[in-house]
mmCIF file of C-alpha atoms and ligand atoms in Angstrom:
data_model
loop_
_atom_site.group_PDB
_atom_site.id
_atom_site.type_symbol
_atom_site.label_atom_id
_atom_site.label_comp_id
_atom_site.label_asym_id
_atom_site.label_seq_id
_atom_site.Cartn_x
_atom_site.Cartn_y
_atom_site.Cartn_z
ATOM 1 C CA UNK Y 625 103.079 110.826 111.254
ATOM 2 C CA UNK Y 626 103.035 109.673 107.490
ATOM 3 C CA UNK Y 627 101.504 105.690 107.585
ATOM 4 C CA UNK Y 628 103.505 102.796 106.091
ATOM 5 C CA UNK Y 629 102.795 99.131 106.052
ATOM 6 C CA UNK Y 630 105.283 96.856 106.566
ATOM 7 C CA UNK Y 631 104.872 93.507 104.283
ATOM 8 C CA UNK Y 632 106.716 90.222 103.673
ATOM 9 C CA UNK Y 633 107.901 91.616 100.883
ATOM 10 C CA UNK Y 634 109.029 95.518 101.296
ATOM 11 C CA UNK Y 635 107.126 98.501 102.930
ATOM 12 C CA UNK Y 636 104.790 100.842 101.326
ATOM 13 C CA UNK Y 637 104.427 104.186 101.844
ATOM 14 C CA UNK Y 638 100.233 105.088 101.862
ATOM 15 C CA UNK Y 639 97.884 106.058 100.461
ATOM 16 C CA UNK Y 640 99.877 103.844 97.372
ATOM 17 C CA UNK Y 641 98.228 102.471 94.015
ATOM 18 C CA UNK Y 642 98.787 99.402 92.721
ATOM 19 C CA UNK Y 643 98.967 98.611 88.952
ATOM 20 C CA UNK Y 644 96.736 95.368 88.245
ATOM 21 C CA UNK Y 645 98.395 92.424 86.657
ATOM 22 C CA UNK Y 646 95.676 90.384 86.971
ATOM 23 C CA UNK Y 647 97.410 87.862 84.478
ATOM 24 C CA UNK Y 648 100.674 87.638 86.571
ATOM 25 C CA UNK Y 649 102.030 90.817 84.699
ATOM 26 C CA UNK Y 650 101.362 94.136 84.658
ATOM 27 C CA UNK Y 651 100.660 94.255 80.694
ATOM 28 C CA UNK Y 652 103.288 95.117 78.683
ATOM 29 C CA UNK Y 653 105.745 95.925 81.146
ATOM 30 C CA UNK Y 654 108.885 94.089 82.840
ATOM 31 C CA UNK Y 655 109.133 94.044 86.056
ATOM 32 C CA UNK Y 656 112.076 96.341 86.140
ATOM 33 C CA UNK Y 657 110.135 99.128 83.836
ATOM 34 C CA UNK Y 658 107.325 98.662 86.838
ATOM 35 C CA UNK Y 659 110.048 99.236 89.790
ATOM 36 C CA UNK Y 660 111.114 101.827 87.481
ATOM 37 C CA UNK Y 661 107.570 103.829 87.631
ATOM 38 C CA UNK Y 662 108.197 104.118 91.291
ATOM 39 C CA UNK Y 663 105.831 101.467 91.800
ATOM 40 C CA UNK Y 664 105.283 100.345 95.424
ATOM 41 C CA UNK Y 665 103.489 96.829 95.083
ATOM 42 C CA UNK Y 666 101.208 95.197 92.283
ATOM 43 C CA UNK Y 667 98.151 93.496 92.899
ATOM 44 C CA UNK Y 668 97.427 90.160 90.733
ATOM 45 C CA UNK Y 669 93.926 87.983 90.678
ATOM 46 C CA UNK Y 670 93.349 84.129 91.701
ATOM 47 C CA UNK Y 671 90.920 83.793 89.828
ATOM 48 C CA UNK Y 672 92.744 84.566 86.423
ATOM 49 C CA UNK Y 673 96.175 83.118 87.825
ATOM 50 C CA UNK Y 674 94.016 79.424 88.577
ATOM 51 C CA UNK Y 675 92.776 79.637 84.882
ATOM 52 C CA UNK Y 676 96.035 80.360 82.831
ATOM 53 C CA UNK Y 677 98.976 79.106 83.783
ATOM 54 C CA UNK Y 678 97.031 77.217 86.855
ATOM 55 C CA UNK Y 679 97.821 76.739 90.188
ATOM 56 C CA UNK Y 680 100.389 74.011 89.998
ATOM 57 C CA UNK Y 681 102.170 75.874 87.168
ATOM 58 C CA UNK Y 682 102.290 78.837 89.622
ATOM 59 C CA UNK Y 683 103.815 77.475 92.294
ATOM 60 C CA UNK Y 684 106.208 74.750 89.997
ATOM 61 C CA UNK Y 685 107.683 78.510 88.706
ATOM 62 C CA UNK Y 686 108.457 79.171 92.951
ATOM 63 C CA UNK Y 687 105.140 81.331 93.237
ATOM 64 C CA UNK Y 688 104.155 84.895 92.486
ATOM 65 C CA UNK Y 689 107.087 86.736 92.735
ATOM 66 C CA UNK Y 690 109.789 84.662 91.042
ATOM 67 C CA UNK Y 691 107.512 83.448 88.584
ATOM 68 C CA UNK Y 692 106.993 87.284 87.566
ATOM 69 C CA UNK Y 693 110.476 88.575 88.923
ATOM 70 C CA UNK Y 694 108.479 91.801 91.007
ATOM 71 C CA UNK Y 695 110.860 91.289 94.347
ATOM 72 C CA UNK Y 696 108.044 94.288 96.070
ATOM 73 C CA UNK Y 697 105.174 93.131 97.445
ATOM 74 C CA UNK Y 698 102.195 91.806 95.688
ATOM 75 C CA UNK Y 699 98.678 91.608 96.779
ATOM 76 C CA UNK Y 700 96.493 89.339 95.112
ATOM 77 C CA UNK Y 701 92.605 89.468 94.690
ATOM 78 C CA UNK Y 702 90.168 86.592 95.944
ATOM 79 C CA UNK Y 703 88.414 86.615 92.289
ATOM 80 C CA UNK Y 704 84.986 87.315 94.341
ATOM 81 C CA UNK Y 705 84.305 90.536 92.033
ATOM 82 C CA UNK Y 706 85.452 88.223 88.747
ATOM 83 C CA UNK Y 707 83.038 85.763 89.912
ATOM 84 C CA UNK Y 708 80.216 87.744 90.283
ATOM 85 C CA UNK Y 709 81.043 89.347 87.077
ATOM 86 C CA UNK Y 710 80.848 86.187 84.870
ATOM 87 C CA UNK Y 711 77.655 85.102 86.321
ATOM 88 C CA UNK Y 712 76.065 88.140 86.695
ATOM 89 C CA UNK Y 713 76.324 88.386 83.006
ATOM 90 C CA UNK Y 714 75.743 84.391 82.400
ATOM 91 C CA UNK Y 715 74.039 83.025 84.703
ATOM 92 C CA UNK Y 716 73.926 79.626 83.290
ATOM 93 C CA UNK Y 717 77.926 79.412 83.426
ATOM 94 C CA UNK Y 718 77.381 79.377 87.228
ATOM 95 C CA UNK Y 719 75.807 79.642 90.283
ATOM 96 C CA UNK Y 720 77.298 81.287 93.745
ATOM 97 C CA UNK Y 721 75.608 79.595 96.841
ATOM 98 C CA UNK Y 722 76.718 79.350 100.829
ATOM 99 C CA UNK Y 723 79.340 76.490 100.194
ATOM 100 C CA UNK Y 724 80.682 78.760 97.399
ATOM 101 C CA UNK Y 725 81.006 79.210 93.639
ATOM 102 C CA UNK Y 726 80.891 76.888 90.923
ATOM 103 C CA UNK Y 727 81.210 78.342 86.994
ATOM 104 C CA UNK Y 728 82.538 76.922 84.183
ATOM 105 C CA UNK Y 729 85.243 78.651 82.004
ATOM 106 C CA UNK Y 730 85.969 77.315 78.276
ATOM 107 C CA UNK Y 731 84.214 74.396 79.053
ATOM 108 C CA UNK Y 732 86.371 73.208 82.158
ATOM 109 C CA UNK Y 733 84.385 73.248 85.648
ATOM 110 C CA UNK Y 734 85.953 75.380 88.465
ATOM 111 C CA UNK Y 735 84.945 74.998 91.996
ATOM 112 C CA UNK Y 736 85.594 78.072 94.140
ATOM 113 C CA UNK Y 737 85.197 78.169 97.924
ATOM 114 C CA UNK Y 738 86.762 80.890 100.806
ATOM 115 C CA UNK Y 739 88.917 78.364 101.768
ATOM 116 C CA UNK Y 740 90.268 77.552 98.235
ATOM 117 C CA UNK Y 741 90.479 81.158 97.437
ATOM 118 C CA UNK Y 742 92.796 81.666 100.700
ATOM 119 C CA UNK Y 743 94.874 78.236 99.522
ATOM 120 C CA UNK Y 744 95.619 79.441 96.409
ATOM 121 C CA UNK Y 745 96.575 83.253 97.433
ATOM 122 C CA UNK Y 746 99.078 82.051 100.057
ATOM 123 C CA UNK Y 747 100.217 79.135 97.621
ATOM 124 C CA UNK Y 748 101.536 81.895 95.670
ATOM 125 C CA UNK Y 749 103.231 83.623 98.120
ATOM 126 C CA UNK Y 750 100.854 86.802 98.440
ATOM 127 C CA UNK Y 751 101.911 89.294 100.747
ATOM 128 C CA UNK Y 752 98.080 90.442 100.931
ATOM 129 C CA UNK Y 753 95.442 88.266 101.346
ATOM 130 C CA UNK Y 754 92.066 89.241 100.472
ATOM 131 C CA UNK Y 755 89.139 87.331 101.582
ATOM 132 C CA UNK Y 756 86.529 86.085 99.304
ATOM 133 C CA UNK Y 757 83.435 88.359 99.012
ATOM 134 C CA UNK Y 758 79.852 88.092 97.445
ATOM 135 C CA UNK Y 759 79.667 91.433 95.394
ATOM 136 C CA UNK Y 760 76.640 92.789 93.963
ATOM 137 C CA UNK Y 761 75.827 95.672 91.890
ATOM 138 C CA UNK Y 762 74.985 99.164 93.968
ATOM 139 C CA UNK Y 763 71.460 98.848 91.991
ATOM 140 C CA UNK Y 764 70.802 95.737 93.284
ATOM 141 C CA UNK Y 765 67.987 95.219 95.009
ATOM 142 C CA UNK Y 766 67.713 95.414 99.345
ATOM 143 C CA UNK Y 767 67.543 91.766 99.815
ATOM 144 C CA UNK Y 768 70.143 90.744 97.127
ATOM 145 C CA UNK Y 769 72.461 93.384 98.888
ATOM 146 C CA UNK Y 770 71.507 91.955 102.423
ATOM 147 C CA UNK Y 771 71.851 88.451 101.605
ATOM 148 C CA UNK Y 772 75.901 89.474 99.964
ATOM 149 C CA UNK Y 773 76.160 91.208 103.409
ATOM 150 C CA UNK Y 774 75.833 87.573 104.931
ATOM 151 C CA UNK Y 775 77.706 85.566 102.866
ATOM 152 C CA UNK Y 776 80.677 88.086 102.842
ATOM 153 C CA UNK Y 777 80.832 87.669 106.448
ATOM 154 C CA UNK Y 778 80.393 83.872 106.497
ATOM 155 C CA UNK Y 779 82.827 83.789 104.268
ATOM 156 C CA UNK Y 780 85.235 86.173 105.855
ATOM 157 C CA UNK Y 781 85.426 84.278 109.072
ATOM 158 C CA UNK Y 782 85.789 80.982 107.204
ATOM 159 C CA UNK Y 783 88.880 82.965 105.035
ATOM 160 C CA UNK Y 784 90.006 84.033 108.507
ATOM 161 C CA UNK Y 785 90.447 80.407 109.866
ATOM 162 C CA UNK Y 786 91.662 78.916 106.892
ATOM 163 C CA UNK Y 787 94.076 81.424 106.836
ATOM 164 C CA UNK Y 788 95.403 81.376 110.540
ATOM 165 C CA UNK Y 789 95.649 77.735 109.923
ATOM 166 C CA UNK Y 790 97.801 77.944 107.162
ATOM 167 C CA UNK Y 791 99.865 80.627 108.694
ATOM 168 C CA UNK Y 792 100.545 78.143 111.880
ATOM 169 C CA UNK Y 793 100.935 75.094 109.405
ATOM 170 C CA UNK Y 794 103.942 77.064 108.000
ATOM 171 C CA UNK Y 795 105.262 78.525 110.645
ATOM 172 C CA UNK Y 796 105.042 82.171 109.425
ATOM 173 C CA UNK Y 797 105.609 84.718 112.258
ATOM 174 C CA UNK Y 798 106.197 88.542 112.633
ATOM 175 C CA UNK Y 799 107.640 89.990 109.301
ATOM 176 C CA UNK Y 800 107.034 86.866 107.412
ATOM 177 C CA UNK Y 801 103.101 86.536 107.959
ATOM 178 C CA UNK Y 802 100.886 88.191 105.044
ATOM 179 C CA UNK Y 803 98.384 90.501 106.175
ATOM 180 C CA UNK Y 804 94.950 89.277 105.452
ATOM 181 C CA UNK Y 805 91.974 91.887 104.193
ATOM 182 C CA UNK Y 806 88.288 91.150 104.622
ATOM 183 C CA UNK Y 807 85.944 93.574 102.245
ATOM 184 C CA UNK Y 808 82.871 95.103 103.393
ATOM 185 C CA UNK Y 809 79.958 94.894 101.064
ATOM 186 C CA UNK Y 810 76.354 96.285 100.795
ATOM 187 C CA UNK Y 811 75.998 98.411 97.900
ATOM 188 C CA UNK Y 812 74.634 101.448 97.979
ATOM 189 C CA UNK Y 813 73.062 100.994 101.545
ATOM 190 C CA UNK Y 814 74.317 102.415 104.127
ATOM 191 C CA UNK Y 815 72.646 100.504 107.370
ATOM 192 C CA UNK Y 816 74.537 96.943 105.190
ATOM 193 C CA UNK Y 817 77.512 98.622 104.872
ATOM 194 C CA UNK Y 818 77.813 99.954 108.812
ATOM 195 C CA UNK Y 819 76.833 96.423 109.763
ATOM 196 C CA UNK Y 820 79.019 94.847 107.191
ATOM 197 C CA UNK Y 821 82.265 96.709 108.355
ATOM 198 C CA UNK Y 822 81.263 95.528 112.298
ATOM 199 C CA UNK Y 823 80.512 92.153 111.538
ATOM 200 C CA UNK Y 824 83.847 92.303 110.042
ATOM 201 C CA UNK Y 825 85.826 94.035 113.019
ATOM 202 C CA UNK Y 826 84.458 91.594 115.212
ATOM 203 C CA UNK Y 827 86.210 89.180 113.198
ATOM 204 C CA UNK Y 828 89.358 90.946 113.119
ATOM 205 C CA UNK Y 829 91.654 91.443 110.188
ATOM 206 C CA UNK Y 830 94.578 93.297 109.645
ATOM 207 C CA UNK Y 831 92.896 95.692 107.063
ATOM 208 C CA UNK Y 832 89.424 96.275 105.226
ATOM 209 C CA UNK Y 833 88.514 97.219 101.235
ATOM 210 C CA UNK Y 834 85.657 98.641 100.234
ATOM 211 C CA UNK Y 835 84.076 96.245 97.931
ATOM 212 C CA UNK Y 836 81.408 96.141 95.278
ATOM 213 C CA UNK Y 837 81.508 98.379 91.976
ATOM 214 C CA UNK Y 838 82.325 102.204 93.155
ATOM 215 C CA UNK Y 839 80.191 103.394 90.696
ATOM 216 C CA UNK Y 840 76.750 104.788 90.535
ATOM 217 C CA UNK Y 841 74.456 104.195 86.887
ATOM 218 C CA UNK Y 842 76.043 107.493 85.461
ATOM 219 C CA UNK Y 843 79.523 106.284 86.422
ATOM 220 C CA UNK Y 844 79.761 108.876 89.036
ATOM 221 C CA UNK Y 845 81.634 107.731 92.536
ATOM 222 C CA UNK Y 846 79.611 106.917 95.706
ATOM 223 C CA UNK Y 847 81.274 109.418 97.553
ATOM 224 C CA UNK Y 848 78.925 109.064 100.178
ATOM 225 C CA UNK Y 849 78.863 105.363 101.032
ATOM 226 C CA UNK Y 850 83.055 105.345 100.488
ATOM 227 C CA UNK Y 851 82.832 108.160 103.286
ATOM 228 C CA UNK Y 852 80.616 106.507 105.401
ATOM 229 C CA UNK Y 853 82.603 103.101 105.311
ATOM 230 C CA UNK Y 854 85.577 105.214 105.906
ATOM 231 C CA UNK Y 855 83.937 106.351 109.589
ATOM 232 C CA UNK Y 856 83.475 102.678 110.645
ATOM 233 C CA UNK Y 857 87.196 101.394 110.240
ATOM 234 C CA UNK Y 858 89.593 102.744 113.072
ATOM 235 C CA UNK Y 859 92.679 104.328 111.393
ATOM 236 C CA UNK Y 860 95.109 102.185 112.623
ATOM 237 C CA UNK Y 861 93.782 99.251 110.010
ATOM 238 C CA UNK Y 862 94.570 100.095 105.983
ATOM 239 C CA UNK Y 863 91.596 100.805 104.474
ATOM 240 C CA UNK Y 864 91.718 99.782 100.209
ATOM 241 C CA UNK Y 865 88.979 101.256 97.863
ATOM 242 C CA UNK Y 866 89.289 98.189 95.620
ATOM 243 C CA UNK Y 867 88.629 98.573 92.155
ATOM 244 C CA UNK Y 868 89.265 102.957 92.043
ATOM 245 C CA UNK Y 869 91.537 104.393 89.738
ATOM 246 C CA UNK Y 870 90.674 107.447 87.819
ATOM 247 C CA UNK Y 871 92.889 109.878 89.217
ATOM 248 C CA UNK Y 872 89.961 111.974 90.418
ATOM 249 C CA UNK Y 873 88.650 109.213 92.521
ATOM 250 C CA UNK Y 874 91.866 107.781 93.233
ATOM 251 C CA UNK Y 875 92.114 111.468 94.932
ATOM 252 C CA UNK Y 876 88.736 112.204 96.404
ATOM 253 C CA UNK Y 877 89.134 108.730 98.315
ATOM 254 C CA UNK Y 878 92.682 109.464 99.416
ATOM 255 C CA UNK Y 879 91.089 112.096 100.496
ATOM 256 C CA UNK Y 880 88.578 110.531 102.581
ATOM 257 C CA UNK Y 881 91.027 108.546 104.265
ATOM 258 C CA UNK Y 882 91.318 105.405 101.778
ATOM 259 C CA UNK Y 883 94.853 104.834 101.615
ATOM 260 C CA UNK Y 884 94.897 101.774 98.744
ATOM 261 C CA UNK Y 885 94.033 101.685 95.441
ATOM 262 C CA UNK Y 886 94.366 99.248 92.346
ATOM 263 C CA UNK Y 887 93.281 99.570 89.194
ATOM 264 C CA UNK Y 888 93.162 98.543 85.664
ATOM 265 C CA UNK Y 889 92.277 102.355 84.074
ATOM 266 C CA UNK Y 890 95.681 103.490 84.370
ATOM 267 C CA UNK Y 891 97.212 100.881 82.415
ATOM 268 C CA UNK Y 892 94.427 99.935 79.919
ATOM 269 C CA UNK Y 893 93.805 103.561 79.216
ATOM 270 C CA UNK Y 894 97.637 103.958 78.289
ATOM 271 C CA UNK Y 895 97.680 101.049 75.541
ATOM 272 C CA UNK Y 896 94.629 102.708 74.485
ATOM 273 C CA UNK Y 897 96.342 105.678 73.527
ATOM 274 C CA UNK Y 898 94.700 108.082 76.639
ATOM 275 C CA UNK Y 899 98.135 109.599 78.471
ATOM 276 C CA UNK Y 900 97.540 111.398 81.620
ATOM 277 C CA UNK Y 901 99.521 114.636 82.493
ATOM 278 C CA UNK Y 902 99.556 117.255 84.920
ATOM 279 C CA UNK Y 903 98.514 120.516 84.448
ATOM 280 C CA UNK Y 904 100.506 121.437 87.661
ATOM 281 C CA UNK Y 905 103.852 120.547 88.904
ATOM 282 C CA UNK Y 906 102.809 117.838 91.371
ATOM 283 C CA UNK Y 907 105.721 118.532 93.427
ATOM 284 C CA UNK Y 908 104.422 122.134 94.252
ATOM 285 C CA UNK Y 909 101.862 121.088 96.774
ATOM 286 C CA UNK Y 910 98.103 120.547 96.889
ATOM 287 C CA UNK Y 911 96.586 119.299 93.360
ATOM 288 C CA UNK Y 912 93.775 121.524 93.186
ATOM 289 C CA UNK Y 913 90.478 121.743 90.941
ATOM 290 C CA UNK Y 914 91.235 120.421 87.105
ATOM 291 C CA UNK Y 915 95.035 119.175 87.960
ATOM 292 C CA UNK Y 916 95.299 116.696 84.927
ATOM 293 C CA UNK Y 917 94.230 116.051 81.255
ATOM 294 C CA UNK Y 918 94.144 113.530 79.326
ATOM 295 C CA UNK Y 919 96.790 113.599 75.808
ATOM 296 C CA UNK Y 920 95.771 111.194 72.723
ATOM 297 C CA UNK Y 921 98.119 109.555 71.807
ATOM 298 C CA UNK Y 922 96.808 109.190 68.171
ATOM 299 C CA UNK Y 923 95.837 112.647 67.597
ATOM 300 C CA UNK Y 924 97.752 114.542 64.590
ATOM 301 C CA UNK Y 925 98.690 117.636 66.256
ATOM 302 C CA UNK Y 926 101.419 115.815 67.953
ATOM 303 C CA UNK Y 927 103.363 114.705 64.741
ATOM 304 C CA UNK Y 928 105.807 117.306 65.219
ATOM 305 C CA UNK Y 929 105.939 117.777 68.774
ATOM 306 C CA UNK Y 930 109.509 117.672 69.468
ATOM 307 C CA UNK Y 931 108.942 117.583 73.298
ATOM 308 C CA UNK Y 932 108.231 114.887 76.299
ATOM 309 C CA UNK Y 933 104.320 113.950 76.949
ATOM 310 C CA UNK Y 934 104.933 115.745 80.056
ATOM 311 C CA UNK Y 935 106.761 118.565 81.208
ATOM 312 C CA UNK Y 936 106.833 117.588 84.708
ATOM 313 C CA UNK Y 937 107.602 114.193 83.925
ATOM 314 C CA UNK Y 938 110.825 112.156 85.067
ATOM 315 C CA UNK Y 939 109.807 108.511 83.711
ATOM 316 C CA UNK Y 940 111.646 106.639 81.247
ATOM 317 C CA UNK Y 941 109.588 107.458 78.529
ATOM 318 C CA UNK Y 942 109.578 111.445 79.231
ATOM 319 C CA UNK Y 943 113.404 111.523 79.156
ATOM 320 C CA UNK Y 944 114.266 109.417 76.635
ATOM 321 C CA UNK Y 945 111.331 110.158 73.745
ATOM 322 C CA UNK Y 946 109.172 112.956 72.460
ATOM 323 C CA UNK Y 947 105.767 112.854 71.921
ATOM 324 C CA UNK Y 948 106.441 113.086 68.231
ATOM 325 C CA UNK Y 949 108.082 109.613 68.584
ATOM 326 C CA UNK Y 950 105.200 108.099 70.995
ATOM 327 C CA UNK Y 951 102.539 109.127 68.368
ATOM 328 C CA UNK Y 952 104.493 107.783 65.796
ATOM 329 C CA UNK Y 953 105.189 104.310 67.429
ATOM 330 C CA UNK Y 954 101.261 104.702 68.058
ATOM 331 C CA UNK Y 955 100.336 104.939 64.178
ATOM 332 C CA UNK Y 956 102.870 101.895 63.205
ATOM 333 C CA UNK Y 957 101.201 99.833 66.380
ATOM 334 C CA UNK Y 958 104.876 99.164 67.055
ATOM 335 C CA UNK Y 959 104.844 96.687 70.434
ATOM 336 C CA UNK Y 960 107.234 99.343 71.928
ATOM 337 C CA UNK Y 961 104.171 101.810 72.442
ATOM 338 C CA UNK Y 962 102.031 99.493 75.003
ATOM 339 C CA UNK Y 963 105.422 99.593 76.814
ATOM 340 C CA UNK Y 964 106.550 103.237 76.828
ATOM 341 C CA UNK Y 965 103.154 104.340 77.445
ATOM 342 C CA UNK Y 966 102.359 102.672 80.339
ATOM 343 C CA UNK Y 967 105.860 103.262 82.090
ATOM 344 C CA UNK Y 968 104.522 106.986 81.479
ATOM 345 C CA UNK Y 969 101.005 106.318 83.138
ATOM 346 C CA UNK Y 970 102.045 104.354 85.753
ATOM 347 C CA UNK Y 971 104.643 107.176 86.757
ATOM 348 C CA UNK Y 972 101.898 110.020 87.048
ATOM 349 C CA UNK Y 973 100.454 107.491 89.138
ATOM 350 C CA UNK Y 974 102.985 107.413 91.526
ATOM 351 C CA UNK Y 975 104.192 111.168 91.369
ATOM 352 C CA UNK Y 976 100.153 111.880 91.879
ATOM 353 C CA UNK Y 977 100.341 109.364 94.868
ATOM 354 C CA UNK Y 978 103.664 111.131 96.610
ATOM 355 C CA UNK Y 979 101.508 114.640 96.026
ATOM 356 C CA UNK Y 980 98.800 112.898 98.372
ATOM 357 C CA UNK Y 981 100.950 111.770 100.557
ATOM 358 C CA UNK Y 982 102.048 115.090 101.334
ATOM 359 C CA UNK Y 983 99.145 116.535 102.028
ATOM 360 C CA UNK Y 984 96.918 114.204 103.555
HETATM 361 ZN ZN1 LIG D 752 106.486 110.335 81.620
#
């Protein structure tokens, strides 16, 4: 039987990826051009939503999803990997301890505990929850991965009773209750990750990511340690590989069992001029071997090319514009490209997604 998950906000149909728009948007794009792209849900960031427009200016605009007029669900991320990020590469911006994380931003001071980070996500009216995590880097060393393999579980259960207190406080029952994710953590280690994920199951949570950077030093996935996490969550919770989105992982994890994805690559690497095609009709089965490339947007040989980006293509862009037109708007840096490519990107994602789905 195919799996769906039912949300506050609509039902998906997994494994499903999710654009990122960690800024409350998915850039570029309207929220109609994003239902349009046979998009399932979106997933946004706290941590970038509390900088710009801020939390009170979120929910004075009636939260999340009329703010940004998506009516599909939306998860939203906990800002643990954002955190880590800006003090892993300045450490004297911040400091991550127990209690939580302090950092400072443009000169203003931010305070950052599991408890706000679940405050905030449900103040905007997140469908998913995700629970705030210490990440580290898969090179990290044994006892700075052991030590995030504690705190992400302190933290976890502390997200977990913040959030069932919040849940009660508002009276949100069956349909209407988010679901609320805890990520498991511990690099490249295996031993941290098993214990991470049972930790977490003792806890209990409606689903699990897989947390941390899914990359080794060459940029290669940890195919491995995805498939051993995979082994330690029973099927019947939704299991996200946070952070994967080349369309190789995206499908190696999918794979594996993961069954959510989100992503920036899809979207940045569209405005960027990199537009991803099949080299197969997606609809004809099983995408085999080398079953995409990549088409430059700015290269010359298109100038001409009186035809779609893709043949197999049904997005807005594909049957309403030629390639000779994208590359074009391309060269001029008209604001129409960001737009018209990323409807296109977005929509291999999806058609790639409804391949997986039928075979996995
Ligand atoms: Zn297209």
């Amino acid at each position: 039987m195919k799996k769906i998950l039912d949300l506050p906000n609509g039902r998906l149909q997994l494994p499903a990826f999710l654009p990122d728009g960690t800024q409350g948007v998915v850039k570029s794009m309207d929220a109609q051009d994003v239902a349009g792209s046979q998009v399932q849900a979106v997933q946004m960031n706290v941590y970038h939503l509390m900088q710009r427009p801020g939390s009170s200016t979120v929910q004075a605009l009636g939260g999340l999803h009329a703010m940004s007029g998506w009516k599909r669900p939306i998860f939203t991320d906990s800002g643990g990997f954002q955190v880590y990020s800006l003090i892993r590469q300045n450490p004297k911006d911040g400091s991550i301890a127990d209690k939580g994380a302090t950092f400072r931003i443009e000169g203003k001071k931010f305070k950052f505990t599991p408890e706000k980070s679940i405050q905030l996500q449900m103040s905007y009216g997140a469908d998913v929850v995700i629970c705030l995590d210490d990440c580290t880097h898969v090179d990290d060393s044994l006892d700075v991965q052991t030590a995030s393999v504690q705190r992400t579980v302190a933290w976890a259960k502390r997200c977990r009773v913040e959030f069932d207190r919040l849940v009660a406080e508002r009276g949100l029952l069956g349909e209407a209750k988010p679901k609320l994710v805890a990520v498991v953590q511990g690099g490249g280690e295996k031993d941290l990750r098993r214990q991470c994920a049972e930790q977490l199951l003792e806890i209990g949570f409606d689903g699990y990511g897989y947390g941390g950077w899914p990359l080794d030093s060459e940029n290669k996935l940890l195919i491995d340690v995805l498939g051993w996490v995979r082994e330690f969550i029973p099927r019947e919770f939704t299991i996200h590989a946070l952070g994967v989105g080349h369309p190789n992982n995206v499908t190696a994890c999918a794979r594996l069992g993961y069954e959510l994805f989100d992503s920036t690559m899809p979207t940045r690497d569209a405005r960027h001029g990199r537009l991803y095609t099949f080299t197969v009709d997606p609809k004809a089965g099983w995408l085999a071997g080398k079953f995409f490339k990549y088409i430059y947007a700015r290269d010359k040989k298109h100038i001409k090319t009186n035809l779609p980006i893709s043949e197999f293509c049904d997005c807005h862009t594909c049957t309403h514009y030629t390639l000779g037109y994208i590359h074009h708007l391309y060269k001029v840096n008209d604001h129409l490209y960001p737009r018209l490519a990323t409807i296109h990107n977005l929509r291999f994602m999806t058609m790639m997604m409804a391949a997986l789905r039928a075979e996995v």
